[in-house]
Amino acid sequence: MKVAVLGYGTVGVGVYEMLQAAEGFEAGPVLVRPGKEDKPFKVSSIDAITGDKSVDAVAEVMGGVEPAFTYALASIRAGKHFVTSNKALVAAKGVELFKAAREAGVAFLFSAACGGGVPFLHNLARARETDSLLSVGGILNGTTNYMLDRMQGEGMDYAEALKEAQKLGYAEADPTADVTGLDALRKIMLACAVAWGTLPQEGLLNEGIDSLTAADVEDFLSRGWTCRLIAGGSLADDDSVAAYVEPVLLSRGEAECAVLRNNNLARYVGQNSGLIAMIGQGAGRYPTASAVLRDLSGIRQGECAMFPPKVSNGAANNSRESHVYYVRLPKEAAGSLPLQEVLAEDDDLVRALTEKISVKQMHEAVAALRTEGNSVFFAAVREA
Ligand code: HSE
């Protein structure tokens, strides 16, 4: 199978090298920006790939919705199988790409877009065929897990931890999507669509770790909690899908606390299987490239789709899941949240636990407080 690669950054180089080494594959042309064609295998026009009859499949690892979407459609319509690691692309345009691929009779797979090297979506798609999936989620962002591990394990400060994660090639080109939880949100959108056929586009909520301070870390560590950024998706009896991302405080000994550095923990609960969890590197050149190659290998074995046939865009309902939240906020703003217990306070700040409130209510209340200029950190407290 001859594979063209779109993008030659951290992951693109890994995919190209792995294609050269893997039996049964041939590395085809690589699409780079105009002016960057410094080697014969590099081209700067998508036409050089879509018009090349010897190319069987296209692996897109450039990131971003455009021009990736235009190139994806062009590749699919030219009869090339299409594989991508691009979460932003599949979260925004997955249903359109799925339909285009079906019409063209080619495969559309995107394992590497959720969980890095962890074979999560592939297994989720298989599990869906024979079990009812109740929930999906876990630690789905390597950058923030790396940062949380360094901040909590070694007392590193936020900026230094982010800089290290960038240096190691885990973070997005613009790390805002990582630290605000948007990257993990895109991944949970994909998992929901694979599990239940709904790719939620509205009603989604993401809280990241960009409000976390060293003082917050010191406080919740002293209370026996460890923080992880966790994505959650679940299906209700009325078929509505919850999909959100937020920091979670866990008692030490919970499985997620043992997930260190850039690792992810991707999990699902099946009615019959119960809890299944997979841990592995969620970001980085070779782990992500290995997932791209696994998809390409799946195509050779006849695998052609991850989404169920009736997948459609939809809305998330985050009103029905509720948690107790740990919150740090200015003293004068404390009356705006339903608090059940003050944990600590000084002249300016309060640290407290809320009553059990819905995910939607909490995220919206904090958004309103921030609009008024308040600095707030919050995290759900997982019941032991
Ligand atoms: N920036 C992403 C992460 C890369 O840190 O998880 C892998 O999707």
Coordinates of C-alpha atoms and ligand atoms in Angstrom, one line a residue:
M1 CA 0.0 0.0 0.0
K2 CA 1.5 3.3 -1.1
V3 CA 0.6 6.1 1.4
A4 CA 0.9 9.9 0.9
V5 CA 1.4 12.0 4.0
L6 CA -0.1 15.4 4.5
G7 CA 2.1 17.3 6.9
Y8 CA 5.7 16.8 8.0
G9 CA 5.8 18.0 11.6
T10 CA 6.3 16.0 14.7
V11 CA 3.8 13.2 13.7
G12 CA 4.4 13.5 9.9
V13 CA 8.1 12.6 10.2
G14 CA 7.1 9.6 12.4
V15 CA 4.5 8.4 9.9
Y16 CA 7.0 8.8 7.0
E17 CA 9.7 6.9 8.8
M18 CA 7.4 4.1 9.9
L19 CA 6.0 3.7 6.4
Q20 CA 9.6 3.3 5.1
A21 CA 10.3 0.6 7.7
A22 CA 6.9 -1.3 7.7
E23 CA 6.5 -4.4 5.5
G24 CA 3.8 -4.1 2.9
F25 CA 3.8 -0.2 2.9
E26 CA 5.5 2.3 0.7
A27 CA 6.1 5.9 1.7
G28 CA 4.6 8.1 -1.0
P29 CA 4.8 11.9 -1.5
V30 CA 4.6 14.2 1.5
L31 CA 2.7 17.5 1.3
V32 CA 4.5 20.5 2.7
R33 CA 4.1 24.2 2.5
P34 CA 5.2 25.9 -0.7
G35 CA 8.9 26.7 -0.5
K36 CA 9.6 23.8 1.8
E37 CA 10.1 21.2 -0.9
D38 CA 13.8 20.6 -0.1
K39 CA 13.7 16.8 -0.9
P40 CA 12.4 15.0 -4.0
F41 CA 9.6 13.2 -2.0
K42 CA 8.1 16.6 -0.8
V43 CA 5.4 18.3 -2.9
S44 CA 3.5 21.4 -2.2
S45 CA 0.3 20.8 -4.2
I46 CA -2.5 18.4 -3.2
D47 CA -3.0 17.7 -6.9
A48 CA 0.4 16.0 -7.0
I49 CA -1.2 13.5 -4.6
T50 CA -4.8 13.2 -5.7
G51 CA -3.6 12.9 -9.3
D52 CA -1.0 10.2 -8.6
K53 CA -2.7 6.9 -9.4
S54 CA 0.0 4.9 -7.5
V55 CA -1.1 6.4 -4.2
D56 CA -3.6 4.1 -2.4
A57 CA -4.1 6.0 0.8
V58 CA -3.6 9.5 2.3
A59 CA -2.5 10.0 5.9
E60 CA -3.3 13.5 7.1
V61 CA -1.3 14.8 10.1
M62 CA -1.2 18.5 9.5
G63 CA -3.9 19.5 12.1
G64 CA -6.5 22.3 11.9
V65 CA -9.8 22.2 10.0
E66 CA -8.6 24.1 6.9
P67 CA -7.0 23.3 4.5
A68 CA -7.1 19.8 5.9
F69 CA -10.8 19.4 5.2
T70 CA -10.4 20.5 1.5
Y71 CA -7.5 18.2 1.1
A72 CA -9.4 15.3 2.8
L73 CA -12.4 15.7 0.5
A74 CA -10.1 15.9 -2.6
S75 CA -8.3 12.8 -1.5
I76 CA -11.5 10.8 -0.8
R77 CA -13.1 11.9 -4.1
A78 CA -10.0 10.8 -5.9
G79 CA -10.6 7.3 -4.5
K80 CA -7.8 7.3 -1.8
H81 CA -8.4 5.8 1.6
F82 CA -8.2 8.5 4.2
V83 CA -6.6 8.2 7.7
T84 CA -6.1 11.2 10.0
S85 CA -4.7 12.1 13.5
N86 CA -6.6 15.4 13.3
K87 CA -9.1 15.8 16.1
A88 CA -10.2 19.3 15.1
L89 CA -11.0 18.1 11.6
V90 CA -13.0 15.0 12.6
A91 CA -14.8 16.8 15.5
A92 CA -15.9 19.5 13.1
K93 CA -16.4 17.7 9.8
G94 CA -16.4 14.0 10.7
V95 CA -20.0 13.3 9.5
E96 CA -19.3 15.0 6.1
L97 CA -16.1 13.0 5.6
F98 CA -17.8 9.8 6.6
K99 CA -20.5 10.3 4.0
A100 CA -18.0 11.3 1.3
A101 CA -15.9 8.2 2.1
R102 CA -18.9 5.9 1.9
E103 CA -20.0 7.5 -1.5
A104 CA -16.4 7.0 -2.8
G105 CA -16.1 3.5 -1.4
V106 CA -13.0 4.2 0.5
A107 CA -12.0 3.9 4.2
F108 CA -12.1 6.7 6.7
L109 CA -10.3 5.9 10.0
F110 CA -8.9 8.2 12.7
S111 CA -7.6 6.2 15.7
A112 CA -4.7 8.6 16.2
A113 CA -7.1 11.5 16.8
C114 CA -8.2 10.2 20.2
G115 CA -5.7 8.6 22.7
G116 CA -2.5 9.0 20.7
G117 CA -1.0 5.6 20.6
V118 CA -3.8 4.0 22.6
P119 CA -6.0 1.8 20.4
F120 CA -9.2 3.3 21.9
L121 CA -11.6 4.2 19.1
H122 CA -10.8 1.0 17.2
N123 CA -11.8 -1.1 20.2
L124 CA -14.8 1.1 21.0
A125 CA -16.1 0.5 17.5
R126 CA -15.7 -3.3 17.9
A127 CA -17.3 -3.3 21.4
R128 CA -20.3 -1.3 20.1
E129 CA -21.2 -4.2 17.7
T130 CA -21.9 -6.6 20.5
D131 CA -22.4 -4.6 23.7
S132 CA -24.3 -1.6 24.9
L133 CA -21.9 1.1 25.8
L134 CA -22.9 3.1 28.8
S135 CA -20.0 5.6 29.2
V136 CA -16.7 6.6 27.5
G137 CA -13.9 8.9 28.6
G138 CA -10.8 9.3 30.7
I139 CA -7.5 11.2 30.5
L140 CA -7.3 12.1 26.8
N141 CA -4.8 14.9 26.7
G142 CA -1.1 14.1 27.1
T143 CA 0.1 17.6 27.5
T144 CA -2.0 18.5 30.5
N145 CA -1.4 15.1 32.1
Y146 CA 2.3 15.7 31.8
M147 CA 1.9 19.2 33.3
L148 CA -0.3 17.9 36.2
D149 CA 2.2 15.1 36.9
R150 CA 5.2 17.6 37.0
M151 CA 3.3 20.2 39.0
Q152 CA 2.0 17.7 41.6
G153 CA 4.9 15.3 41.7
E154 CA 7.8 17.7 41.6
G155 CA 6.3 21.1 42.5
M156 CA 7.2 22.5 39.0
D157 CA 5.3 25.7 38.1
Y158 CA 2.7 25.9 35.4
A159 CA 4.7 27.8 32.8
E160 CA 7.8 25.5 33.2
A161 CA 5.7 22.4 32.9
L162 CA 4.0 23.7 29.7
K163 CA 7.3 24.6 28.2
E164 CA 8.6 21.0 28.8
A165 CA 5.5 19.5 27.3
Q166 CA 6.0 21.7 24.2
K167 CA 9.6 20.8 23.9
L168 CA 8.8 17.1 24.0
G169 CA 6.3 17.5 21.1
Y170 CA 3.2 16.7 23.1
A171 CA 1.4 20.1 22.9
E172 CA -0.5 21.5 19.9
A173 CA 1.2 24.2 17.8
D174 CA -1.0 26.6 19.9
P175 CA -1.2 24.9 23.3
T176 CA -4.4 26.9 24.2
A177 CA -6.5 23.9 23.1
D178 CA -4.6 21.6 25.4
V179 CA -4.7 23.7 28.6
T180 CA -8.3 24.8 28.2
G181 CA -9.6 21.2 27.7
L182 CA -10.7 21.8 24.1
D183 CA -8.3 19.2 22.7
A184 CA -9.7 16.6 25.1
L185 CA -13.3 17.8 24.3
R186 CA -12.7 17.1 20.6
K187 CA -11.5 13.6 21.5
I188 CA -14.6 12.9 23.7
M189 CA -16.8 14.1 20.8
L190 CA -15.2 11.5 18.6
A191 CA -15.6 8.8 21.2
C192 CA -19.3 9.7 21.6
A193 CA -19.8 9.5 17.9
V194 CA -18.1 6.1 17.6
A195 CA -20.0 4.7 20.6
W196 CA -23.5 6.1 20.0
G197 CA -23.6 7.7 16.5
T198 CA -24.0 11.2 17.8
L199 CA -21.2 13.7 17.1
P200 CA -22.2 16.5 19.5
Q201 CA -21.7 20.0 18.1
E202 CA -23.6 22.0 20.7
G203 CA -24.1 22.1 24.5
L204 CA -20.5 21.0 25.0
L205 CA -18.5 22.1 28.1
N206 CA -14.8 22.2 28.7
E207 CA -12.8 23.4 31.7
G208 CA -9.1 23.0 31.5
I209 CA -6.2 23.6 33.9
D210 CA -5.3 27.1 32.8
S211 CA -6.7 28.5 36.1
L212 CA -4.6 26.2 38.3
T213 CA -2.1 27.8 40.6
A214 CA 0.7 26.3 42.7
A215 CA -1.4 27.3 45.8
D216 CA -4.3 25.2 44.5
V217 CA -2.0 22.2 44.0
E218 CA -0.6 22.6 47.5
D219 CA -4.1 22.8 49.0
F220 CA -5.6 19.7 47.4
L221 CA -2.5 17.6 47.8
S222 CA -2.6 18.4 51.5
R223 CA -6.2 17.1 51.6
G224 CA -5.2 13.8 50.0
W225 CA -6.5 14.5 46.5
T226 CA -4.7 14.2 43.1
C227 CA -5.9 16.2 40.1
R228 CA -6.4 14.9 36.6
L229 CA -8.1 16.4 33.6
I230 CA -10.8 14.0 32.6
A231 CA -13.2 13.8 29.7
G232 CA -16.6 12.2 30.2
G233 CA -19.3 11.0 27.8
S234 CA -22.4 9.0 28.6
L235 CA -25.7 7.9 27.1
A236 CA -29.0 8.5 29.0
D237 CA -32.2 6.5 28.6
D238 CA -33.6 9.2 26.4
D239 CA -30.6 8.7 24.1
S240 CA -29.1 12.1 24.9
V241 CA -25.4 12.2 25.2
A242 CA -23.4 14.0 27.9
A243 CA -19.9 15.2 26.7
Y244 CA -17.7 17.5 28.8
V245 CA -14.1 17.9 30.1
E246 CA -13.1 19.2 33.6
P247 CA -10.4 18.7 36.2
V248 CA -11.3 16.0 38.7
L249 CA -9.9 15.5 42.2
L250 CA -9.3 11.8 43.0
S251 CA -8.4 10.0 46.2
R252 CA -5.0 8.5 45.9
G253 CA -5.3 4.9 44.8
E254 CA -7.7 5.6 42.0
A255 CA -6.4 4.2 38.7
E256 CA -6.1 7.7 37.1
C257 CA -3.6 8.8 39.8
A258 CA -1.1 6.2 38.5
V259 CA -1.3 7.7 35.0
L260 CA 1.9 9.7 34.8
R261 CA 3.8 11.9 32.3
N262 CA 2.1 12.1 28.8
N263 CA 0.1 8.9 29.3
N264 CA -3.6 8.7 28.6
L265 CA -6.1 6.4 30.2
A266 CA -9.0 5.8 27.8
R267 CA -12.0 3.9 29.2
Y268 CA -15.4 2.6 28.4
V269 CA -18.1 0.8 30.4
G270 CA -20.1 -1.8 28.5
Q271 CA -23.3 -3.3 29.8
N272 CA -21.8 -6.7 29.6
S273 CA -18.0 -6.1 29.6
G274 CA -18.1 -3.7 32.6
L275 CA -15.2 -1.3 32.8
I276 CA -12.4 -1.6 30.3
A277 CA -9.4 0.8 30.5
M278 CA -6.4 1.2 28.3
I279 CA -3.3 3.1 29.3
G280 CA -0.6 4.3 26.9
Q281 CA 1.2 7.3 25.5
G282 CA -1.4 9.8 24.4
A283 CA 0.9 12.2 22.5
G284 CA 4.3 12.3 20.8
R285 CA 5.8 11.4 17.4
Y286 CA 6.0 7.6 17.4
P287 CA 3.0 6.7 19.6
T288 CA 0.8 8.8 17.4
A289 CA 2.4 7.6 14.2
S290 CA 1.9 4.0 15.4
A291 CA -1.8 4.6 15.6
V292 CA -1.8 6.0 12.0
L293 CA 0.0 2.9 10.8
R294 CA -2.4 0.6 12.7
D295 CA -5.3 2.2 10.9
L296 CA -3.6 1.7 7.5
S297 CA -3.0 -1.9 8.4
G298 CA -6.7 -2.2 9.4
I299 CA -7.6 -0.9 5.9
R300 CA -5.5 -3.7 4.3
Q301 CA -7.6 -6.1 6.4
G302 CA -10.9 -4.6 5.2
E303 CA -11.6 -2.2 8.0
C304 CA -13.3 0.9 6.5
A305 CA -15.1 2.9 9.2
M306 CA -15.2 3.8 12.8
F307 CA -18.4 5.7 13.0
P308 CA -21.6 3.6 12.9
P309 CA -23.6 3.8 9.6
K310 CA -26.2 6.2 11.0
V311 CA -23.8 8.8 12.5
S312 CA -25.1 12.4 12.6
N313 CA -24.3 15.7 14.2
G314 CA -26.3 16.4 17.4
A315 CA -26.3 18.2 20.8
A316 CA -24.8 17.3 24.2
N317 CA -27.0 17.3 27.3
N318 CA -24.8 18.1 30.3
S319 CA -27.6 18.8 32.8
R320 CA -28.2 15.3 34.0
E321 CA -24.7 14.5 35.5
S322 CA -24.0 16.1 38.9
H323 CA -20.9 16.3 41.1
V324 CA -19.7 18.0 44.3
Y325 CA -17.1 20.5 43.2
Y326 CA -14.0 21.9 44.9
V327 CA -13.8 25.6 44.1
R328 CA -11.3 28.4 44.9
L329 CA -12.8 31.9 44.3
P330 CA -12.7 35.4 45.7
K331 CA -14.4 35.8 49.0
E332 CA -16.9 38.4 47.8
A333 CA -18.1 36.0 45.0
A334 CA -18.6 33.0 47.3
G335 CA -22.4 33.7 47.6
S336 CA -22.9 33.0 43.9
L337 CA -22.4 29.3 44.3
P338 CA -24.4 26.7 46.3
L339 CA -21.6 25.9 48.9
Q340 CA -22.0 23.1 51.4
E341 CA -18.6 23.4 53.2
V342 CA -15.9 26.0 53.5
L343 CA -12.5 24.3 53.6
A344 CA -10.3 27.3 54.0
E345 CA -10.5 31.1 53.8
D346 CA -8.3 34.1 54.2
D347 CA -9.0 37.8 53.7
D348 CA -9.4 37.4 49.9
L349 CA -10.0 33.8 49.0
V350 CA -12.4 31.0 49.8
R351 CA -11.8 27.3 49.2
A352 CA -15.0 25.3 49.5
L353 CA -17.0 22.3 48.4
T354 CA -20.3 22.9 46.5
E355 CA -23.5 21.0 47.0
K356 CA -24.0 18.3 44.3
I357 CA -24.8 20.3 41.2
S358 CA -25.1 19.6 37.5
V359 CA -22.1 19.9 35.2
K360 CA -23.9 22.5 33.2
Q361 CA -24.9 24.6 36.2
M362 CA -21.3 24.6 37.6
H363 CA -19.6 25.5 34.3
E364 CA -22.1 28.2 33.5
A365 CA -22.0 29.7 37.0
V366 CA -18.2 29.9 36.8
A367 CA -18.3 31.4 33.3
A368 CA -20.6 34.1 34.7
L369 CA -18.2 34.8 37.6
R370 CA -15.3 35.1 35.2
T371 CA -17.2 37.5 33.1
E372 CA -17.4 39.7 36.1
G373 CA -13.6 39.5 36.4
N374 CA -13.2 36.9 39.1
S375 CA -10.4 34.3 39.1
V376 CA -11.8 30.9 39.8
F377 CA -10.5 27.3 39.8
F378 CA -12.8 24.4 40.1
A379 CA -12.6 20.6 39.9
A380 CA -15.2 17.9 40.4
V381 CA -14.6 15.7 43.4
R382 CA -15.0 12.0 42.6
E383 CA -16.8 10.1 45.2
A384 CA -14.7 7.2 46.5
Ligands
HSE1 N1 -1.7 17.8 22.1 C1 -2.3 16.5 22.2 C2 -2.1 16.0 23.6 C3 -1.6 15.6 21.2 O1 -1.3 16.5 24.3 O2 -2.8 15.0 23.9 C4 -2.2 14.3 21.0 O3 -3.5 14.3 20.6

